[in-house]
């Protein structure tokens, strides 16, 4: 169980670092007049919700499948 938690933690840390590096690259190549806007959007993410989060999720249907008891072949 601890190795799974360690792997998830390492994956989350790697994802966070990748996001930070990509954001830094985007800000560094952005024109000077747009850098302030990019940094302001990053500082206030609640003001601009992600489109996937803004939509109402579709209902999910889950079916429970019970195992069928096997009959003895006599």
mmCIF file of C-alpha atoms in Angstrom:
data_model
loop_
_atom_site.group_PDB
_atom_site.id
_atom_site.type_symbol
_atom_site.label_atom_id
_atom_site.label_comp_id
_atom_site.label_asym_id
_atom_site.label_seq_id
_atom_site.Cartn_x
_atom_site.Cartn_y
_atom_site.Cartn_z
ATOM 1 C CA UNK A 1 0.000 0.000 0.000
ATOM 2 C CA UNK A 2 2.826 2.396 0.794
ATOM 3 C CA UNK A 3 4.457 1.885 -2.604
ATOM 4 C CA UNK A 4 1.188 2.839 -4.330
ATOM 5 C CA UNK A 5 0.966 5.979 -2.225
ATOM 6 C CA UNK A 6 4.609 6.787 -3.001
ATOM 7 C CA UNK A 7 4.005 6.313 -6.725
ATOM 8 C CA UNK A 8 0.926 8.535 -6.638
ATOM 9 C CA UNK A 9 2.807 11.196 -4.697
ATOM 10 C CA UNK A 10 5.718 11.073 -7.128
ATOM 11 C CA UNK A 11 3.338 11.270 -10.105
ATOM 12 C CA UNK A 12 1.516 14.237 -8.579
ATOM 13 C CA UNK A 13 4.797 16.027 -7.886
ATOM 14 C CA UNK A 14 5.996 15.370 -11.428
ATOM 15 C CA UNK A 15 2.712 16.677 -12.849
ATOM 16 C CA UNK A 16 2.942 19.821 -10.722
ATOM 17 C CA UNK A 17 6.529 20.449 -11.813
ATOM 18 C CA UNK A 18 5.608 19.894 -15.460
ATOM 19 C CA UNK A 19 2.730 22.351 -15.155
ATOM 20 C CA UNK A 20 5.000 24.934 -13.574
ATOM 21 C CA UNK A 21 7.663 24.525 -16.259
ATOM 22 C CA UNK A 22 5.123 24.791 -19.075
ATOM 23 C CA UNK A 23 3.477 27.856 -17.535
ATOM 24 C CA UNK A 24 6.877 29.496 -17.076
ATOM 25 C CA UNK A 25 7.702 28.792 -20.721
ATOM 26 C CA UNK A 26 4.409 30.305 -21.901
ATOM 27 C CA UNK A 27 4.903 33.427 -19.789
ATOM 28 C CA UNK A 28 8.504 33.819 -20.948
ATOM 29 C CA UNK A 29 7.575 33.760 -24.653
ATOM 30 C CA UNK A 30 4.483 35.930 -24.251
ATOM 31 C CA UNK A 31 4.699 39.561 -25.336
ATOM 32 C CA UNK A 32 5.453 41.990 -22.503
ATOM 33 C CA UNK A 33 1.949 43.519 -22.517
ATOM 34 C CA UNK A 34 0.295 40.085 -22.103
ATOM 35 C CA UNK A 35 2.498 38.786 -19.280
ATOM 36 C CA UNK A 36 0.656 40.760 -16.627
ATOM 37 C CA UNK A 37 -2.682 39.377 -17.798
ATOM 38 C CA UNK A 38 -1.363 35.797 -17.749
ATOM 39 C CA UNK A 39 0.016 36.214 -14.241
ATOM 40 C CA UNK A 40 -3.221 37.832 -13.046
ATOM 41 C CA UNK A 41 -5.261 34.913 -14.425
ATOM 42 C CA UNK A 42 -2.962 32.435 -12.712
ATOM 43 C CA UNK A 43 -3.297 34.285 -9.405
ATOM 44 C CA UNK A 44 -7.124 34.208 -9.519
ATOM 45 C CA UNK A 45 -8.191 30.888 -11.065
ATOM 46 C CA UNK A 46 -11.657 31.045 -9.463
ATOM 47 C CA UNK A 47 -12.533 34.061 -11.602
ATOM 48 C CA UNK A 48 -12.206 31.990 -14.795
ATOM 49 C CA UNK A 49 -13.552 28.463 -14.252
ATOM 50 C CA UNK A 50 -12.347 25.761 -16.602
ATOM 51 C CA UNK A 51 -14.899 24.932 -19.320
ATOM 52 C CA UNK A 52 -15.001 21.286 -18.248
ATOM 53 C CA UNK A 53 -15.846 22.311 -14.690
ATOM 54 C CA UNK A 54 -18.432 24.882 -15.733
ATOM 55 C CA UNK A 55 -20.632 22.396 -17.584
ATOM 56 C CA UNK A 56 -23.140 20.189 -15.822
ATOM 57 C CA UNK A 57 -21.808 16.636 -15.757
ATOM 58 C CA UNK A 58 -23.740 13.973 -17.611
ATOM 59 C CA UNK A 59 -25.544 11.442 -15.439
ATOM 60 C CA UNK A 60 -23.643 8.223 -14.877
ATOM 61 C CA UNK A 61 -25.428 4.896 -14.885
ATOM 62 C CA UNK A 62 -23.771 2.101 -12.969
ATOM 63 C CA UNK A 63 -24.977 -1.456 -13.341
ATOM 64 C CA UNK A 64 -24.238 -4.008 -10.649
ATOM 65 C CA UNK A 65 -23.490 -7.437 -12.061
ATOM 66 C CA UNK A 66 -23.812 -10.321 -9.647
ATOM 67 C CA UNK A 67 -21.881 -13.495 -10.360
ATOM 68 C CA UNK A 68 -24.022 -16.353 -11.638
ATOM 69 C CA UNK A 69 -23.537 -19.500 -9.568
ATOM 70 C CA UNK A 70 -22.057 -22.296 -11.621
ATOM 71 C CA UNK A 71 -24.055 -25.512 -11.840
ATOM 72 C CA UNK A 72 -22.302 -28.795 -11.390
ATOM 73 C CA UNK A 73 -22.089 -30.775 -14.618
ATOM 74 C CA UNK A 74 -23.043 -34.300 -13.601
#
